[in-house]
Amino acid sequence: MGYPSPQLMIFGPLNGLDLRTQNQNNAQLFDHGGLKKKKKKKKTLPPLGVPRRGVWRPRKERSESEREIMEEVAEGLWGLADHHEKKGAIGKAVKCLEAICQSQVSFLPIVEVKTRLRIATLLLKHSHNVNHAKSHLERSQLLLKSIPSCFELKCRAHSLLSQCYHLVGAIPSQKQILNKGLALAASSGEGFSAKLWYCNFSSQLANALIIEGDYQGSISALEGGLDCASAIFYPELQMFFATSILHVHLMQWDDVNLVEGAINKCNEVWESIQPDKRQQCIGLLFYNELLHIFYLLRICNYKDAAQHVETLDAAMKADMQQMQHVQELTKELNALNLSLSRSDLQYKERSALSKKQAQLEEQLNNITGHSSAGKESLEPAYFGNVKRAWGDKLELAPPPIDGEWLPKSAVYALVELMVVIFGRPKGLFKECGKRIQSGLQTIQDELVKLGISDGVRAEVDLQHSAIWMAGVYLMLLMHFLENKVAVELTQSEFVEAQEALVQMRNWFIRFPTILQACESVIEMLRGQYAHSVGSYIEAAFHFVEAGKLTQSKSMQAMCQIYAAVSYICLGGPESSAQALDLIGPVYQMMDSFVGVREKTTVLFAYGFLLMRQQNLQEARVRLATGLQITHSHLGNLQLVSQYLTILGNLALALHDTGQAREILRSALTLSKKLYDIPTQIWVLTNLTALYQQLGEKGSEMENDEYLSKKRADLQNRLHDACSSIHHIEIIDKSRIQVHQLHELDVKRAMASASMRVNLDIPESVGISASAPAPSSRLMDLDIGRRGKRKI
């Protein structure tokens, strides 16, 4: 009896305002030699008004009235800059502030320092002019050395300058300035404020060390911050550092006990926060829950992880409803303000409207947690992105830390991705389709804001400071498309799978450096597609290539197993030998992997091979073990149905017709739920053989009729797929060809990209880990990775 080939289980791994043109037209706007003044003949200041240009007097000779005038000038320019910023005229705001720095009349050092810090904040928040911001901050550093006090200004200058060094990839300089900041905070007698700044610098230093691959140094810095937060009895701040430590342990993962300890610490600190305060820490809620999910995914505890996914999904929906309520209140308040601006209102009417206005403002303040006055002017920077309004940011810690893991849109996309990852193995394809579409739309909108449109063909066209965030959204995009391919292949929707796979390929061709880690997954999916349409030789080729393109031991093992199944489906002793060569090494080390994903799939492949070699009893033992593990830990219905199909075939071969009937019926039920036509055909073929053995002619004829319909349906789908213009290029035994960037362009892209990451969650979504070596395509380049905030 011949054995129909199984469908390979789709297991699945799982813009800002640019001021540079304007600044080039006005070179003096960023002339940082503002204090080098040419001495001129003294002139008497007019008794009133603003000093004229050219009036200069040494500071020691300046009278009290002159100082007051200069302070009033500065206050006036600061106020004018605030006015322009509120109107969105950032260029004009910067010019107002630059007028103070470029004035031939010297202002007091503290005035100049505050002004330069304000300029740097504006540039970082609203533009990509990181180097200009850095110059202002470095000048502020020099001026602050001569001022004995000003602790807050010194700390803010250190923090903003650290962010600038981070954005330009100068990690050694960043570490140096952060260590100075830590020393300043530790030696200061400022009490609570100093402790908060110490936490700020500890957090930034941990991130800088992660970029260099120094996990232990990063954890030490975070533990210092945790101790500091504990000393001031600040549970929310303790939670920030506890989750960050867990994050690093997830990246390193050299000792499962350390990871479990970090998990327990997070649970302990979270429980210590009052329930009403927990509801206000929505950023920490999402961060903590997602990290727990990443941990549980890694150890394949899908049952517990699903509960965290449900918690996150409910929290996301509640926050979206609250945001909608805020928008409605804001719209009502704006309309009311417009009514109050009318001059013909009667006293009674105006009084009623004013009362309603106060009520609306109070409601909004209660929801948003701050007054309409806003925050102080020297607020933290937003790393080259346009400032996000309240509600668009998931803060992890209080100012001056103001930590943010990922923007809210990215976190929400990640939650939807988690829903897809847990719904797909259960066959919840309708819900998965909605979430995939929603996630893709969110990401596309954010990519446009970052400057990634159809006109941007490569990463070298992107703004330097936008590359890291673009990398986060692009990686999320690839995750959604990967799951779309898996869903479509499971349902034998080959044409739709082609389209999603071609999208992945096109994105990779456009951004090959940022998406370098995706190349192996694209190859793996090409193999999945080829196997699904019966091109087993091509499938095996792509699986082997995918294994070569990754440094992940888990991914390599999965690719070897997939390739082995394709070889088994080819049939013949030579193909079986090739399959055994691939299965053997993985089988020997299957217990060394974290979780059971590799173990369940290698047991499936090994049992399938033994069955083909007629070693039925040994095959039955391996397959039964694998099925039990899959059912208990993974809940992947497609893999379970394929296990059941092979076991039903074995029972049939061993003439255990009672067990064969029961197993095959269960397999057919599962494969119908998944719309998995190839597996249905496989099960129906075995049922026909069963009915023949039992002499049940009526059941055999009825089964054959249903089998014929399924075969015809599958043939129509295969014909449509093979007729597509994309079919040949997907299964073709060749790697994807990408445009080779010039060396300088590659360095620029790599220096800012989310690079060398394993596509498995969590590494590819803002949690990058260092790799022992760069890819072969970039082997000759000595390039350090950097990014925004990965911790």
mmCIF file of N, CA, C and O in Angstrom, residues 429-474:
data_model
loop_
_atom_site.group_PDB
_atom_site.id
_atom_site.type_symbol
_atom_site.label_atom_id
_atom_site.label_comp_id
_atom_site.label_asym_id
_atom_site.label_seq_id
_atom_site.Cartn_x
_atom_site.Cartn_y
_atom_site.Cartn_z
ATOM 1 N N PHE A 429 -9.282 31.002 12.239
ATOM 2 C CA PHE A 429 -8.737 31.745 11.098
ATOM 3 C C PHE A 429 -9.504 33.031 10.803
ATOM 4 O O PHE A 429 -8.922 33.998 10.317
ATOM 5 N N LYS A 430 -10.791 33.066 11.077
ATOM 6 C CA LYS A 430 -11.573 34.283 10.814
ATOM 7 C C LYS A 430 -11.083 35.416 11.705
ATOM 8 O O LYS A 430 -10.867 36.541 11.243
ATOM 9 N N GLU A 431 -10.910 35.131 12.998
ATOM 10 C CA GLU A 431 -10.404 36.141 13.932
ATOM 11 C C GLU A 431 -8.970 36.518 13.596
ATOM 12 O O GLU A 431 -8.588 37.689 13.652
ATOM 13 N N CYS A 432 -8.179 35.520 13.219
ATOM 14 C CA CYS A 432 -6.784 35.785 12.836
ATOM 15 C C CYS A 432 -6.724 36.712 11.628
ATOM 16 O O CYS A 432 -5.889 37.629 11.577
ATOM 17 N N GLY A 433 -7.604 36.478 10.661
ATOM 18 C CA GLY A 433 -7.633 37.318 9.467
ATOM 19 C C GLY A 433 -7.923 38.771 9.798
ATOM 20 O O GLY A 433 -7.295 39.693 9.264
ATOM 21 N N LYS A 434 -8.880 38.994 10.711
ATOM 22 C CA LYS A 434 -9.211 40.361 11.128
ATOM 23 C C LYS A 434 -8.022 41.020 11.813
ATOM 24 O O LYS A 434 -7.689 42.182 11.546
ATOM 25 N N ARG A 435 -7.369 40.291 12.707
ATOM 26 C CA ARG A 435 -6.238 40.855 13.453
ATOM 27 C C ARG A 435 -5.050 41.117 12.530
ATOM 28 O O ARG A 435 -4.352 42.118 12.687
ATOM 29 N N ILE A 436 -4.811 40.221 11.591
ATOM 30 C CA ILE A 436 -3.709 40.429 10.651
ATOM 31 C C ILE A 436 -3.961 41.679 9.822
ATOM 32 O O ILE A 436 -3.063 42.525 9.636
ATOM 33 N N GLN A 437 -5.174 41.844 9.338
ATOM 34 C CA GLN A 437 -5.507 43.013 8.532
ATOM 35 C C GLN A 437 -5.389 44.299 9.346
ATOM 36 O O GLN A 437 -4.846 45.304 8.882
ATOM 37 N N SER A 438 -5.878 44.264 10.576
ATOM 38 C CA SER A 438 -5.794 45.431 11.454
ATOM 39 C C SER A 438 -4.344 45.785 11.766
ATOM 40 O O SER A 438 -3.944 46.954 11.712
ATOM 41 N N GLY A 439 -3.544 44.775 12.085
ATOM 42 C CA GLY A 439 -2.133 45.007 12.393
ATOM 43 C C GLY A 439 -1.365 45.562 11.214
ATOM 44 O O GLY A 439 -0.556 46.490 11.351
ATOM 45 N N LEU A 440 -1.604 44.994 10.027
ATOM 46 C CA LEU A 440 -0.922 45.467 8.824
ATOM 47 C C LEU A 440 -1.284 46.917 8.524
ATOM 48 O O LEU A 440 -0.411 47.719 8.134
ATOM 49 N N GLN A 441 -2.554 47.290 8.714
ATOM 50 C CA GLN A 441 -2.979 48.668 8.448
ATOM 51 C C GLN A 441 -2.312 49.643 9.423
ATOM 52 O O GLN A 441 -1.829 50.710 9.035
ATOM 53 N N THR A 442 -2.258 49.271 10.695
ATOM 54 C CA THR A 442 -1.594 50.110 11.696
ATOM 55 C C THR A 442 -0.131 50.334 11.344
ATOM 56 O O THR A 442 0.380 51.457 11.396
ATOM 57 N N ILE A 443 0.537 49.261 10.965
ATOM 58 C CA ILE A 443 1.969 49.354 10.651
ATOM 59 C C ILE A 443 2.200 50.182 9.397
ATOM 60 O O ILE A 443 3.121 51.014 9.336
ATOM 61 N N GLN A 444 1.378 49.979 8.385
ATOM 62 C CA GLN A 444 1.522 50.768 7.151
ATOM 63 C C GLN A 444 1.377 52.250 7.444
ATOM 64 O O GLN A 444 2.124 53.085 6.919
ATOM 65 N N ASP A 445 0.414 52.631 8.285
ATOM 66 C CA ASP A 445 0.215 54.037 8.645
ATOM 67 C C ASP A 445 1.445 54.598 9.349
ATOM 68 O O ASP A 445 1.869 55.733 9.077
ATOM 69 N N GLU A 446 2.029 53.830 10.247
ATOM 70 C CA GLU A 446 3.205 54.299 10.978
ATOM 71 C C GLU A 446 4.428 54.386 10.074
ATOM 72 O O GLU A 446 5.253 55.284 10.232
ATOM 73 N N LEU A 447 4.562 53.469 9.131
ATOM 74 C CA LEU A 447 5.689 53.519 8.202
ATOM 75 C C LEU A 447 5.628 54.777 7.343
ATOM 76 O O LEU A 447 6.668 55.391 7.052
ATOM 77 N N VAL A 448 4.434 55.176 6.937
ATOM 78 C CA VAL A 448 4.282 56.408 6.154
ATOM 79 C C VAL A 448 4.737 57.607 6.977
ATOM 80 O O VAL A 448 5.429 58.504 6.479
ATOM 81 N N LYS A 449 4.375 57.626 8.269
ATOM 82 C CA LYS A 449 4.809 58.723 9.142
ATOM 83 C C LYS A 449 6.331 58.775 9.256
ATOM 84 O O LYS A 449 6.913 59.843 9.427
ATOM 85 N N LEU A 450 6.979 57.618 9.167
ATOM 86 C CA LEU A 450 8.437 57.555 9.263
ATOM 87 C C LEU A 450 9.122 57.822 7.933
ATOM 88 O O LEU A 450 10.341 57.751 7.827
ATOM 89 N N GLY A 451 8.348 58.111 6.894
ATOM 90 C CA GLY A 451 8.927 58.426 5.592
ATOM 91 C C GLY A 451 9.052 57.250 4.671
ATOM 92 O O GLY A 451 9.689 57.346 3.616
ATOM 93 N N ILE A 452 8.465 56.105 5.044
ATOM 94 C CA ILE A 452 8.554 54.922 4.193
ATOM 95 C C ILE A 452 7.301 54.833 3.340
ATOM 96 O O ILE A 452 6.244 54.387 3.778
ATOM 97 N N SER A 453 7.430 55.310 2.115
ATOM 98 C CA SER A 453 6.340 55.258 1.151
ATOM 99 C C SER A 453 6.841 54.539 -0.087
ATOM 100 O O SER A 453 7.970 54.043 -0.125
ATOM 101 N N ASP A 454 6.009 54.488 -1.106
ATOM 102 C CA ASP A 454 6.416 53.807 -2.334
ATOM 103 C C ASP A 454 7.647 54.447 -2.954
ATOM 104 O O ASP A 454 8.406 53.799 -3.663
ATOM 105 N N GLY A 455 7.860 55.745 -2.684
ATOM 106 C CA GLY A 455 9.013 56.439 -3.267
ATOM 107 C C GLY A 455 10.322 56.119 -2.576
ATOM 108 O O GLY A 455 11.406 56.357 -3.117
ATOM 109 N N VAL A 456 10.244 55.572 -1.343
ATOM 110 C CA VAL A 456 11.463 55.218 -0.607
ATOM 111 C C VAL A 456 11.806 53.778 -0.930
ATOM 112 O O VAL A 456 11.123 52.856 -0.518
ATOM 113 N N ARG A 457 12.874 53.610 -1.683
ATOM 114 C CA ARG A 457 13.193 52.275 -2.183
ATOM 115 C C ARG A 457 14.257 51.554 -1.375
ATOM 116 O O ARG A 457 14.530 50.392 -1.614
ATOM 117 N N ALA A 458 14.924 52.244 -0.460
ATOM 118 C CA ALA A 458 15.997 51.589 0.281
ATOM 119 C C ALA A 458 16.199 52.263 1.625
ATOM 120 O O ALA A 458 15.767 53.385 1.855
ATOM 121 N N GLU A 459 16.904 51.566 2.515
ATOM 122 C CA GLU A 459 17.120 52.124 3.840
ATOM 123 C C GLU A 459 18.006 53.371 3.823
ATOM 124 O O GLU A 459 17.909 54.218 4.697
ATOM 125 N N VAL A 460 18.850 53.511 2.787
ATOM 126 C CA VAL A 460 19.707 54.698 2.722
ATOM 127 C C VAL A 460 18.912 55.954 2.414
ATOM 128 O O VAL A 460 19.413 57.070 2.541
ATOM 129 N N ASP A 461 17.656 55.820 1.982
ATOM 130 C CA ASP A 461 16.803 56.980 1.726
ATOM 131 C C ASP A 461 16.122 57.480 2.993
ATOM 132 O O ASP A 461 15.507 58.540 2.995
ATOM 133 N N LEU A 462 16.232 56.704 4.075
ATOM 134 C CA LEU A 462 15.534 57.080 5.302
ATOM 135 C C LEU A 462 16.337 58.086 6.110
ATOM 136 O O LEU A 462 17.567 58.123 6.034
ATOM 137 N N GLN A 463 15.617 58.879 6.914
ATOM 138 C CA GLN A 463 16.291 59.746 7.863
ATOM 139 C C GLN A 463 17.036 58.862 8.860
ATOM 140 O O GLN A 463 16.529 57.840 9.319
ATOM 141 N N HIS A 464 18.239 59.304 9.238
ATOM 142 C CA HIS A 464 19.086 58.496 10.108
ATOM 143 C C HIS A 464 18.394 58.122 11.415
ATOM 144 O O HIS A 464 18.418 56.966 11.849
ATOM 145 N N SER A 465 17.753 59.106 12.043
ATOM 146 C CA SER A 465 17.155 58.863 13.349
ATOM 147 C C SER A 465 15.831 58.110 13.273
ATOM 148 O O SER A 465 15.243 57.779 14.294
ATOM 149 N N ALA A 466 15.339 57.844 12.055
ATOM 150 C CA ALA A 466 14.074 57.108 11.912
ATOM 151 C C ALA A 466 14.312 55.635 11.614
ATOM 152 O O ALA A 466 13.365 54.852 11.610
ATOM 153 N N ILE A 467 15.554 55.234 11.382
ATOM 154 C CA ILE A 467 15.822 53.875 10.917
ATOM 155 C C ILE A 467 15.477 52.832 11.970
ATOM 156 O O ILE A 467 14.870 51.807 11.668
ATOM 157 N N TRP A 468 15.852 53.093 13.245
ATOM 158 C CA TRP A 468 15.588 52.062 14.245
ATOM 159 C C TRP A 468 14.105 51.801 14.396
ATOM 160 O O TRP A 468 13.652 50.659 14.399
ATOM 161 N N MET A 469 13.319 52.884 14.517
ATOM 162 C CA MET A 469 11.879 52.694 14.682
ATOM 163 C C MET A 469 11.267 52.069 13.432
ATOM 164 O O MET A 469 10.355 51.249 13.521
ATOM 165 N N ALA A 470 11.791 52.459 12.257
ATOM 166 C CA ALA A 470 11.321 51.825 11.019
ATOM 167 C C ALA A 470 11.589 50.330 11.074
ATOM 168 O O ALA A 470 10.762 49.513 10.642
ATOM 169 N N GLY A 471 12.748 49.960 11.625
ATOM 170 C CA GLY A 471 13.083 48.542 11.747
ATOM 171 C C GLY A 471 12.099 47.787 12.605
ATOM 172 O O GLY A 471 11.720 46.653 12.298
ATOM 173 N N VAL A 472 11.653 48.398 13.702
ATOM 174 C CA VAL A 472 10.665 47.756 14.581
ATOM 175 C C VAL A 472 9.372 47.476 13.824
ATOM 176 O O VAL A 472 8.833 46.359 13.856
ATOM 177 N N TYR A 473 8.868 48.508 13.129
ATOM 178 C CA TYR A 473 7.603 48.335 12.405
ATOM 179 C C TYR A 473 7.754 47.365 11.231
ATOM 180 O O TYR A 473 6.839 46.583 10.935
ATOM 181 N N LEU A 474 8.905 47.402 10.554
ATOM 182 C CA LEU A 474 9.119 46.479 9.433
ATOM 183 C C LEU A 474 9.172 45.034 9.915
ATOM 184 O O LEU A 474 8.643 44.129 9.262
#
